mmCIF file of C-alpha atoms in Angstrom:
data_model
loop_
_atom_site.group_PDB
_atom_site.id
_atom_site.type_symbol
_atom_site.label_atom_id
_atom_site.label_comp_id
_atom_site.label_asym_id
_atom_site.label_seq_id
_atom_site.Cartn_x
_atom_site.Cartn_y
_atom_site.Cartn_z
ATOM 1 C CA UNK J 1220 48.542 -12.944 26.484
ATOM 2 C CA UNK J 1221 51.737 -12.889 25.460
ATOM 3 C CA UNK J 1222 54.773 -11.779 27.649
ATOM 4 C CA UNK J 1223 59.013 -11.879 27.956
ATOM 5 C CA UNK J 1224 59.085 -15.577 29.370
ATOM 6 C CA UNK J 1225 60.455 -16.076 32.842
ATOM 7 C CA UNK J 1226 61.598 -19.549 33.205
ATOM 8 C CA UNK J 1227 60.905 -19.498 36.696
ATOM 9 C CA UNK J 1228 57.258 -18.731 36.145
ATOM 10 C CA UNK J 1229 57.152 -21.140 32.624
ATOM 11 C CA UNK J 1230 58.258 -23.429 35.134
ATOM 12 C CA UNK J 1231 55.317 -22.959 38.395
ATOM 13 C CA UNK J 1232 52.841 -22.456 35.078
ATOM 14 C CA UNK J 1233 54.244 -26.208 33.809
ATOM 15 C CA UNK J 1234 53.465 -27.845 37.263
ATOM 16 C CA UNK J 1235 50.598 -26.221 37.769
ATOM 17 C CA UNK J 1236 49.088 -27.573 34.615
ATOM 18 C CA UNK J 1237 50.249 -30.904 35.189
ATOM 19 C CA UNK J 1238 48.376 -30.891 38.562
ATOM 20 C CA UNK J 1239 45.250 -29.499 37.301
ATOM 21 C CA UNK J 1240 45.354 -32.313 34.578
ATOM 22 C CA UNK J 1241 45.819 -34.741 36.769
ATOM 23 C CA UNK J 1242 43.416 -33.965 39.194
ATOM 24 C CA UNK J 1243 40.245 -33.256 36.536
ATOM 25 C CA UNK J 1244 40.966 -36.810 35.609
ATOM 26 C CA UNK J 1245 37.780 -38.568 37.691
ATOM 27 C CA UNK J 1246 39.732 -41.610 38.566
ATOM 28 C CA UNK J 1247 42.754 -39.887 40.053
ATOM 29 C CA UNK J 1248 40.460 -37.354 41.862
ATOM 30 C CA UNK J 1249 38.279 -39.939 43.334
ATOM 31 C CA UNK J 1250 41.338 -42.295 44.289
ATOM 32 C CA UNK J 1251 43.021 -39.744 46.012
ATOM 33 C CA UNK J 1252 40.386 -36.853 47.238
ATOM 34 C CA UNK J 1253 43.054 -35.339 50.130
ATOM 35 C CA UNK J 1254 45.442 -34.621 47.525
ATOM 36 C CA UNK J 1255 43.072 -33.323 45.530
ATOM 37 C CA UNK J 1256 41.815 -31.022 47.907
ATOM 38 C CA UNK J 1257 45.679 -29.661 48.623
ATOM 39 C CA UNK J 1258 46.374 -29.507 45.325
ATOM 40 C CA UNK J 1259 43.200 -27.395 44.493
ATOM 41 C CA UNK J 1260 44.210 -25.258 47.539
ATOM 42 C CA UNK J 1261 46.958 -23.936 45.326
ATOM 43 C CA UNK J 1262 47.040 -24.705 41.687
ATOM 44 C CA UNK J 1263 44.474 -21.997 40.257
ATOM 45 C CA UNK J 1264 45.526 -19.382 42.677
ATOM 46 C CA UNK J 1265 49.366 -19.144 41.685
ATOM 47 C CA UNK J 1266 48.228 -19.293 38.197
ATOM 48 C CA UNK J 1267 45.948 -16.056 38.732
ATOM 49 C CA UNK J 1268 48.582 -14.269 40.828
ATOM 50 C CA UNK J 1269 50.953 -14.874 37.941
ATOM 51 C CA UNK J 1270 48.299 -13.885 35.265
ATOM 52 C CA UNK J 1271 47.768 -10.648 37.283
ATOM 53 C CA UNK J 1272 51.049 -9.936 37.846
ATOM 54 C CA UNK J 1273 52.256 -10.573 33.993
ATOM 55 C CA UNK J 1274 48.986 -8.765 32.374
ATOM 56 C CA UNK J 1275 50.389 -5.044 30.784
ATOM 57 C CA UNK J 1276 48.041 -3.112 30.778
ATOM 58 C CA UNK J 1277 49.947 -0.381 29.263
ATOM 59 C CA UNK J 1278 48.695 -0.197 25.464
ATOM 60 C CA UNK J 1279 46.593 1.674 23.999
ATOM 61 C CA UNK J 1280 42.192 0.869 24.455
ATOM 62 C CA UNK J 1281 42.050 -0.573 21.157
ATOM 63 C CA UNK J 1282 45.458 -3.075 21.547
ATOM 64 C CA UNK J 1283 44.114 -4.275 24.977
ATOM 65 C CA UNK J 1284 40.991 -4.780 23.785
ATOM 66 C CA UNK J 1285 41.770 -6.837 21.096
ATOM 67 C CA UNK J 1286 43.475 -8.597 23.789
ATOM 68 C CA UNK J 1287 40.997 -9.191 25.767
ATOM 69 C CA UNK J 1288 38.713 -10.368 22.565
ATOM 70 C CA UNK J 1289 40.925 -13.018 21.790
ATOM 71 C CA UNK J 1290 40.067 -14.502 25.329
ATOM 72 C CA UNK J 1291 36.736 -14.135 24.819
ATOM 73 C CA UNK J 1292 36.771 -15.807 21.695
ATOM 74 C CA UNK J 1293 38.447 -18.967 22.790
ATOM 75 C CA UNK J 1294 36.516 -18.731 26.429
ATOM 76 C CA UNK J 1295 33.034 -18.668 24.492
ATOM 77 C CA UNK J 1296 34.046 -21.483 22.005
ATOM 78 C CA UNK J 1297 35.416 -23.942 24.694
ATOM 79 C CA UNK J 1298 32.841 -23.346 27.188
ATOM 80 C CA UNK J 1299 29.912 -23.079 25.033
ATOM 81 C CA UNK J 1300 31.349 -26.674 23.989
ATOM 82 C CA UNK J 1301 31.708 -28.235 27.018
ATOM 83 C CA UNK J 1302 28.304 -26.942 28.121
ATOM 84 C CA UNK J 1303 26.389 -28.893 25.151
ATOM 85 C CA UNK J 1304 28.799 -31.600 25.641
ATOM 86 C CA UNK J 1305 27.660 -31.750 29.593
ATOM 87 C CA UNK J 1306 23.994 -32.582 28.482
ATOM 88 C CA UNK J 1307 25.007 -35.092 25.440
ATOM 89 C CA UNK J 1308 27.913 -37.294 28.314
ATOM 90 C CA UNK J 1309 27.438 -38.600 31.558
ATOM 91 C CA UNK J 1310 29.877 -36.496 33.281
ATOM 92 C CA UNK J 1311 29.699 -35.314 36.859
ATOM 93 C CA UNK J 1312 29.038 -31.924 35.631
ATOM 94 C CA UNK J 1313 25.827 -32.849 33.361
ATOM 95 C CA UNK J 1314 23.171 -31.368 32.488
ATOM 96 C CA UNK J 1315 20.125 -32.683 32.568
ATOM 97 C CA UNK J 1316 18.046 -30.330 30.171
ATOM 98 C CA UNK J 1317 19.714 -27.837 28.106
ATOM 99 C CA UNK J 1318 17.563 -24.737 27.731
ATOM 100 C CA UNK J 1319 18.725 -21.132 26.151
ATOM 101 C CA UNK J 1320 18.311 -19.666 29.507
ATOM 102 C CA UNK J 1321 20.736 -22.688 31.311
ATOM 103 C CA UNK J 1322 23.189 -22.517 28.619
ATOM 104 C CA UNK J 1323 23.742 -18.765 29.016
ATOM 105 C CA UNK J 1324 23.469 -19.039 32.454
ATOM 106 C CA UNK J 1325 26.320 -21.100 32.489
ATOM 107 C CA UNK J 1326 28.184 -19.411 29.106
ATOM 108 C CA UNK J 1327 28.073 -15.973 31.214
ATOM 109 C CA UNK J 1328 27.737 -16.596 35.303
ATOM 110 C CA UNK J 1329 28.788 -19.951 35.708
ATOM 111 C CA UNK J 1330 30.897 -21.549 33.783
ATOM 112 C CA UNK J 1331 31.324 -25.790 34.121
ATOM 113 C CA UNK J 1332 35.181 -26.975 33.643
ATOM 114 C CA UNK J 1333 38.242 -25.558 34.066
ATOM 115 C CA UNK J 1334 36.870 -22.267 31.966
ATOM 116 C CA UNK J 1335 35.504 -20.077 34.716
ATOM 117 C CA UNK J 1336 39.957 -18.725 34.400
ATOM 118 C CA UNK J 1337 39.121 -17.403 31.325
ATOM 119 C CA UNK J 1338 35.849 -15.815 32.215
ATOM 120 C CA UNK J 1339 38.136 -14.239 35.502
ATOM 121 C CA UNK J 1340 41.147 -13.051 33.160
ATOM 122 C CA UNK J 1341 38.517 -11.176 30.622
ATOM 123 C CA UNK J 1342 36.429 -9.823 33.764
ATOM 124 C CA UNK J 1343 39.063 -8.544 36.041
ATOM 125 C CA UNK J 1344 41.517 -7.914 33.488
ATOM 126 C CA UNK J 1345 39.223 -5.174 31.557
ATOM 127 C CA UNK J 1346 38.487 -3.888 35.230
ATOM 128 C CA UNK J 1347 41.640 -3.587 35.973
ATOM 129 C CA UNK J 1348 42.577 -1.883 32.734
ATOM 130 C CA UNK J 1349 39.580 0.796 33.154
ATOM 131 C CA UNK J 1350 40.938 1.214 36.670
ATOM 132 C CA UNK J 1351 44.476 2.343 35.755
ATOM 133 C CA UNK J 1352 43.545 5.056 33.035
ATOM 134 C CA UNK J 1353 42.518 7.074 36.271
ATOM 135 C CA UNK J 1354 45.394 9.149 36.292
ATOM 136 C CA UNK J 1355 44.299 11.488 38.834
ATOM 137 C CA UNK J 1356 43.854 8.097 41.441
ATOM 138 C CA UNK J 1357 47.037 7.414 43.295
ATOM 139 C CA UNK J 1358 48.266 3.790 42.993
ATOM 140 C CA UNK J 1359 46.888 2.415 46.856
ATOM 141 C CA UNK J 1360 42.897 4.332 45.631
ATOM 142 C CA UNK J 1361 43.379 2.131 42.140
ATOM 143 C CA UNK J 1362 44.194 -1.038 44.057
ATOM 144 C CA UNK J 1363 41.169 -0.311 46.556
ATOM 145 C CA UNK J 1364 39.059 0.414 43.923
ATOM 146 C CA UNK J 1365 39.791 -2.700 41.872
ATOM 147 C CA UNK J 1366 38.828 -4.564 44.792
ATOM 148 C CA UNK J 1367 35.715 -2.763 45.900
ATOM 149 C CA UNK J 1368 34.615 -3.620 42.081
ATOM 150 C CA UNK J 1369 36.038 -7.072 42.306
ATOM 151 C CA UNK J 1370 33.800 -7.686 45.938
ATOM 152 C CA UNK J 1371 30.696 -6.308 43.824
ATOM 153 C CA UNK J 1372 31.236 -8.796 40.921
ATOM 154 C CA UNK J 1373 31.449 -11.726 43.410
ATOM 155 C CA UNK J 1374 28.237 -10.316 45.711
ATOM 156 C CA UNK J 1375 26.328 -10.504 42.333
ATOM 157 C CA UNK J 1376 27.665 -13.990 41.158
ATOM 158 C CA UNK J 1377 30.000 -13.001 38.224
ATOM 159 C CA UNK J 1378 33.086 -13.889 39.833
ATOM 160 C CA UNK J 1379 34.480 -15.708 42.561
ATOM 161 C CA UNK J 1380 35.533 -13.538 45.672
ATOM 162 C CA UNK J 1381 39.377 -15.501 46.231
ATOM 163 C CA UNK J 1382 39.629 -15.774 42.402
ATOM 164 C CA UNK J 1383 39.530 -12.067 41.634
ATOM 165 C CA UNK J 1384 41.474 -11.431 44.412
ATOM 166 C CA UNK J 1385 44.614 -13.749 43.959
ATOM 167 C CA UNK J 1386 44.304 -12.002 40.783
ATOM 168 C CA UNK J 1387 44.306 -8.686 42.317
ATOM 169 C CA UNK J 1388 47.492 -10.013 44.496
ATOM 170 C CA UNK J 1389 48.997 -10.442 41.130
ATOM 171 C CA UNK J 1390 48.355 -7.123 39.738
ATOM 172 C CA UNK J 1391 49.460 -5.738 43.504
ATOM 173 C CA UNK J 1392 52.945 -7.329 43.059
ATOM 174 C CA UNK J 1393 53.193 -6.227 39.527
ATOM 175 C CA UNK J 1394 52.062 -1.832 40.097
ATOM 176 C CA UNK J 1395 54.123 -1.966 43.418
ATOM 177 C CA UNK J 1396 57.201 -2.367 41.466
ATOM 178 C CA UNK J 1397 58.362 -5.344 43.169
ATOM 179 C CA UNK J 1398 59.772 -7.986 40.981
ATOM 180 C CA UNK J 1399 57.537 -11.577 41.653
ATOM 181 C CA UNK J 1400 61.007 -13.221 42.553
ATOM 182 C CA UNK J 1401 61.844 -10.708 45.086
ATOM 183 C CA UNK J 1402 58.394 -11.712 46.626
ATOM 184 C CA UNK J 1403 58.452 -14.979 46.512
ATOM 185 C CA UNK J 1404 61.936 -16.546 47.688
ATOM 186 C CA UNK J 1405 63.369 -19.928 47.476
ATOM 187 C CA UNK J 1406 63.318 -21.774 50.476
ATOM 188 C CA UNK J 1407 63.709 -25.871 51.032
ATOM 189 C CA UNK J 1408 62.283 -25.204 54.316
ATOM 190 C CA UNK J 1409 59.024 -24.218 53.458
ATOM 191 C CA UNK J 1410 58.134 -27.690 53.025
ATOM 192 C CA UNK J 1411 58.248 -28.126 56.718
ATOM 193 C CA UNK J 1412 55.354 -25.459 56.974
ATOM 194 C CA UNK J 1413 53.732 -26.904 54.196
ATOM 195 C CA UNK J 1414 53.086 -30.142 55.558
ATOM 196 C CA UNK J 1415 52.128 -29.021 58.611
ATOM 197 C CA UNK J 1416 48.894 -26.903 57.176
ATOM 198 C CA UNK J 1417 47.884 -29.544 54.905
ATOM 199 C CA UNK J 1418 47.243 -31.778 57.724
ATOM 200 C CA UNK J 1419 44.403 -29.471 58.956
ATOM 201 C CA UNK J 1420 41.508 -29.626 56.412
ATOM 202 C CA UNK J 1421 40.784 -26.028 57.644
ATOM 203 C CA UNK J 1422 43.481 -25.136 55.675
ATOM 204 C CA UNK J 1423 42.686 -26.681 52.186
ATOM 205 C CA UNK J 1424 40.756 -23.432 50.944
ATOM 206 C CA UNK J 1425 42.261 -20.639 48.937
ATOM 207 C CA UNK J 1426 40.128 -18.180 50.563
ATOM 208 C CA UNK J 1427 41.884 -18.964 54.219
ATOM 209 C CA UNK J 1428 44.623 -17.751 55.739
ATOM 210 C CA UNK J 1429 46.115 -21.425 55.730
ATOM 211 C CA UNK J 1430 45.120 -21.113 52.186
ATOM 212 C CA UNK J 1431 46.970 -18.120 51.264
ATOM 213 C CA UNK J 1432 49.993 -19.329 53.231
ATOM 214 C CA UNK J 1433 50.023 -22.852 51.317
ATOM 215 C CA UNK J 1434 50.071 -20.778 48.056
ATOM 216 C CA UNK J 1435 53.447 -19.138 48.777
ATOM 217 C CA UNK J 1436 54.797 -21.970 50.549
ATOM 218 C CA UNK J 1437 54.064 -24.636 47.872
ATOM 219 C CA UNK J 1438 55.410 -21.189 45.434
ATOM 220 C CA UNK J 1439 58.682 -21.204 47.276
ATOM 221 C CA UNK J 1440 59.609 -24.611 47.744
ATOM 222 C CA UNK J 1441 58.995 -25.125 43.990
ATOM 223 C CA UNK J 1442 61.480 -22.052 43.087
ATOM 224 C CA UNK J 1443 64.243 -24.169 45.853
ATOM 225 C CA UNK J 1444 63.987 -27.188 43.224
ATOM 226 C CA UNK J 1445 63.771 -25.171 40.292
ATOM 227 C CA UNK J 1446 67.716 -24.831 40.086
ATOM 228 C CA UNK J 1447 68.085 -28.443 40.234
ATOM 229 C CA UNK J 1448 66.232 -29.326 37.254
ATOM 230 C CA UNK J 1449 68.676 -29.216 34.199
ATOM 231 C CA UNK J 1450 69.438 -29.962 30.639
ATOM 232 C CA UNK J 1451 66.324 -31.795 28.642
ATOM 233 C CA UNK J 1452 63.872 -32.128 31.913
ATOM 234 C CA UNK J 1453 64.058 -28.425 32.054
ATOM 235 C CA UNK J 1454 63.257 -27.591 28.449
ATOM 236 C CA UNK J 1455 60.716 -30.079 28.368
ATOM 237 C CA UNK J 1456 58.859 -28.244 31.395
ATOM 238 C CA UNK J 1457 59.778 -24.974 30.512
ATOM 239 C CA UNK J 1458 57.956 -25.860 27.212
ATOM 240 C CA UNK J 1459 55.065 -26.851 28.641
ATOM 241 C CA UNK J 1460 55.027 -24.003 30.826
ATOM 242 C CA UNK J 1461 54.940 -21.910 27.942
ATOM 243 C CA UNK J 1462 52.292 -23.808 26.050
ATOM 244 C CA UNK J 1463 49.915 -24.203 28.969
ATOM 245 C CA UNK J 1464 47.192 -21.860 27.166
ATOM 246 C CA UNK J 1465 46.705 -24.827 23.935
ATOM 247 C CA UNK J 1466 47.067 -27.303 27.315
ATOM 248 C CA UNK J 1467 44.730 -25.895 29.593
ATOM 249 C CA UNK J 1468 41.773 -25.175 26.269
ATOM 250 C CA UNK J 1469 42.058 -28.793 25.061
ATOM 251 C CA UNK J 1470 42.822 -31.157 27.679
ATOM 252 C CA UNK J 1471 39.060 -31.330 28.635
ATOM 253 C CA UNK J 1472 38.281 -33.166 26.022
ATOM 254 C CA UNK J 1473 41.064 -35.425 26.032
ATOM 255 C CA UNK J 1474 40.414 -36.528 30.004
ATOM 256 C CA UNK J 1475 37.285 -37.721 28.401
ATOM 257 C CA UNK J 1476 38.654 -39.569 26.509
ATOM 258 C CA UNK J 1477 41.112 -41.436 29.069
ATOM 259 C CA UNK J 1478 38.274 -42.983 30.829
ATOM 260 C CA UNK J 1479 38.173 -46.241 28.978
ATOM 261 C CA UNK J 1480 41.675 -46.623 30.382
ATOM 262 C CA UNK J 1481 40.628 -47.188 33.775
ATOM 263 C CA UNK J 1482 39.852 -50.549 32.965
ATOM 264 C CA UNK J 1483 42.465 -51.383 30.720
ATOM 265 C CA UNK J 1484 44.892 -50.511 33.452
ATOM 266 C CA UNK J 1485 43.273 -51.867 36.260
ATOM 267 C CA UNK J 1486 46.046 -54.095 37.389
ATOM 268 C CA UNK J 1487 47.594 -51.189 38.737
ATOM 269 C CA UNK J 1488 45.915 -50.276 41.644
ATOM 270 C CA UNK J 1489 47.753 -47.472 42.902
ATOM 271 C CA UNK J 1490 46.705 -45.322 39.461
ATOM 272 C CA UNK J 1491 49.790 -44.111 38.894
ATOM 273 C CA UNK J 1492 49.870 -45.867 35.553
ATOM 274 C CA UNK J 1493 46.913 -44.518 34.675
ATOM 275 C CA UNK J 1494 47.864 -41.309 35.321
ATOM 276 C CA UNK J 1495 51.127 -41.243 33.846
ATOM 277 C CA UNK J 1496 49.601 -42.825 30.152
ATOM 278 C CA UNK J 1497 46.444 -40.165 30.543
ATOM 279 C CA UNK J 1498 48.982 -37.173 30.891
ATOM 280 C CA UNK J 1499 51.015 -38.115 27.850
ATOM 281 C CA UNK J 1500 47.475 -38.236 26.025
ATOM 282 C CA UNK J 1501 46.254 -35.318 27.765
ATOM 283 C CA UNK J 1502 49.540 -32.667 26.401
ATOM 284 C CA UNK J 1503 50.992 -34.694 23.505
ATOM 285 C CA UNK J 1504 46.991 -34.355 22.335
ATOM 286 C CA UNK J 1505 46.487 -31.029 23.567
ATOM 287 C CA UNK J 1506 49.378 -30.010 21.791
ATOM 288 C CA UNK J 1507 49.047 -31.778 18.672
ATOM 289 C CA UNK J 1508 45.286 -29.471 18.588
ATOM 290 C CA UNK J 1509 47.516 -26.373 18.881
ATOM 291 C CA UNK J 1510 50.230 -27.269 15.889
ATOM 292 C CA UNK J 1511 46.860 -28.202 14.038
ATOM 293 C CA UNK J 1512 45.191 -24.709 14.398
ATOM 294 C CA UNK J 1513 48.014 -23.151 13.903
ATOM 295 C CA UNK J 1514 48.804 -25.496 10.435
ATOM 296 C CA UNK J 1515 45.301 -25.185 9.285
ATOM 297 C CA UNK J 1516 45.266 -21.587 9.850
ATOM 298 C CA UNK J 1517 42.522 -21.528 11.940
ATOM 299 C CA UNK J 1518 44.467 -19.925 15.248
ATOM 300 C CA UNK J 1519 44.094 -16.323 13.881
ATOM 301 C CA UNK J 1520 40.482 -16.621 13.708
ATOM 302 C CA UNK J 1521 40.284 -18.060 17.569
ATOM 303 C CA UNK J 1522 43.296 -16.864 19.191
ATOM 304 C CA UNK J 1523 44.197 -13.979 17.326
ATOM 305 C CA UNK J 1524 47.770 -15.409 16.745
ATOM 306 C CA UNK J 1525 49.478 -18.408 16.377
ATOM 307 C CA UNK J 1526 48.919 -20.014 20.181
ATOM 308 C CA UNK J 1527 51.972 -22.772 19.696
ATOM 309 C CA UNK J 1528 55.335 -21.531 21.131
ATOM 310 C CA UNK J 1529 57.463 -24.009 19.577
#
């Protein structure tokens, strides 16, 4: 959805894409599973705070809703793709016999890949929207509400429980009137914190306490470099930061498409050359999808809108 960019957020959105990248690529994950598991501690849930925070859910029903159809549209496209694609590839994810009542299973309840956000952002976000044109319902019986109806979706297996709800932390920031960078300070020291939860696997779930606190740790000590990062670097993250929709749709398929790399670039066995040659696939290719949708004039009929932000 599109919003007045922040470049503070543009840039936590930028990193966090370049970590979820990075880490859906099989080799990487596999050659380094504890970073994985800190990474994945953190990455989705600061990208649903700041979705919940940023989503305005002051328009009219039919604006939001047309909103809210041009996730869906993408989300069923994209998923329903990577769902047939799961049965054809021998992915971790696969499927071993694609049936109507699997595919929808998966297309509506649970979602393979990275698209289950999507799924989250339509969910919640129409929720939330229905929630807040209860103008008799004081702001604390709206937020309590939202989250009683969040709970249900994730006792009946729509939802996840912590996704919803570092999406309701995001809305909470946003209808409390606090700016997010009042909230969330920049501090160099909250690396020292940081590295002491990581070290306790208890920690490395979103839905823990540990969890929670890693999130606004790893949140702050990334605003404390923020300032530090000038001239080209930081127009070169802050537009991938604002690109990370076109990023996070299409990079799926281009992971796939890194594997026969690992070979190739076996003499390196730390990875990191892998890694670095699969990300510049992963956006340059991701992006070069969006400026094609956009030059074929296909974006309006899947997005809504143009979804580059050149």
């Amino acid at each position: 959805m599109r919003q007045i960019h922040v470049d503070e957020l543009d840039f936590l959105k930028c990193v966090m894409i370049v970590l979820m990248v990075s880490f859906h690529l099989v080799y990487i994950g596999d050659s380094y599973p504890n970073a994985k598991q800190v990474v994945y501690t953190f990455h989705m849930p600061v990208f649903l705070i700041i979705s919940g925070y940023l989503m305005n859910v002051k328009h009219t029903v039919m604006d939001f809703l047309r909103k809210m159809w041009w996730l869906t549209v993408p989300y069923i496209l994209m998923e329903g793709g990577y769902i047939v694609m799961a049965s054809l590839l021998p992915i971790r994810e696969h499927i071993d016999q694609l049936e109507p009542i699997v595919f929808f299973d998966r297309l509506l309840l649970h979602p393979l890949g990275p698209y289950w956000y999507l799924q989250v952002m339509v969910v919640c976000g129409l929720t939330y929207f229905l929630m807040f044109r209860l103008q008799r319902l004081s702001l604390l019986s709206k937020l309590i509400l939202l989250g009683l109806l969040y709970a249900f979706y994730a006792e009946i297996g729509i939802i996840a429980l912590s996704a919803s709800f570092y999406f309701l932390a995001g809305i909470t920031i946003r209808q409390s009137g606090v700016k997010f960078l009042q909230l969330f300070r920049p501090s160099w020291l909250a690396v020292l914190p940081l590295a002491w939860l990581v070290t306790n696997p208890a920690n490395l779930h979103s839905n823990t306490i540990g969890g929670i606190m890693t999130v606004y740790l790893v949140v702050s000590f990334l605003l404390a470099i923020f300032p530090l990062v000038g001239g080209k670097v930081r127009q070169g993250l802050l537009f991938l930061g604002r690109n990370t929709l076109q990023i996070f749709l299409f990079s799926p398929i281009f992971t796939i498409l890194c594997k026969p790399l690992v070979p190739m670039l076996s003499f390196d066995a730390t990875g990191m050359v892998f890694l670095l040659a699969s990300l510049v696939l992963c956006m340059s290719g991701s992006l070069i999808l969006g400026w094609l949708s956009d030059s074929l004039h296909l974006s309006p009929f899947i997005f809504g809108r143009k979804i580059t932000a050149w």
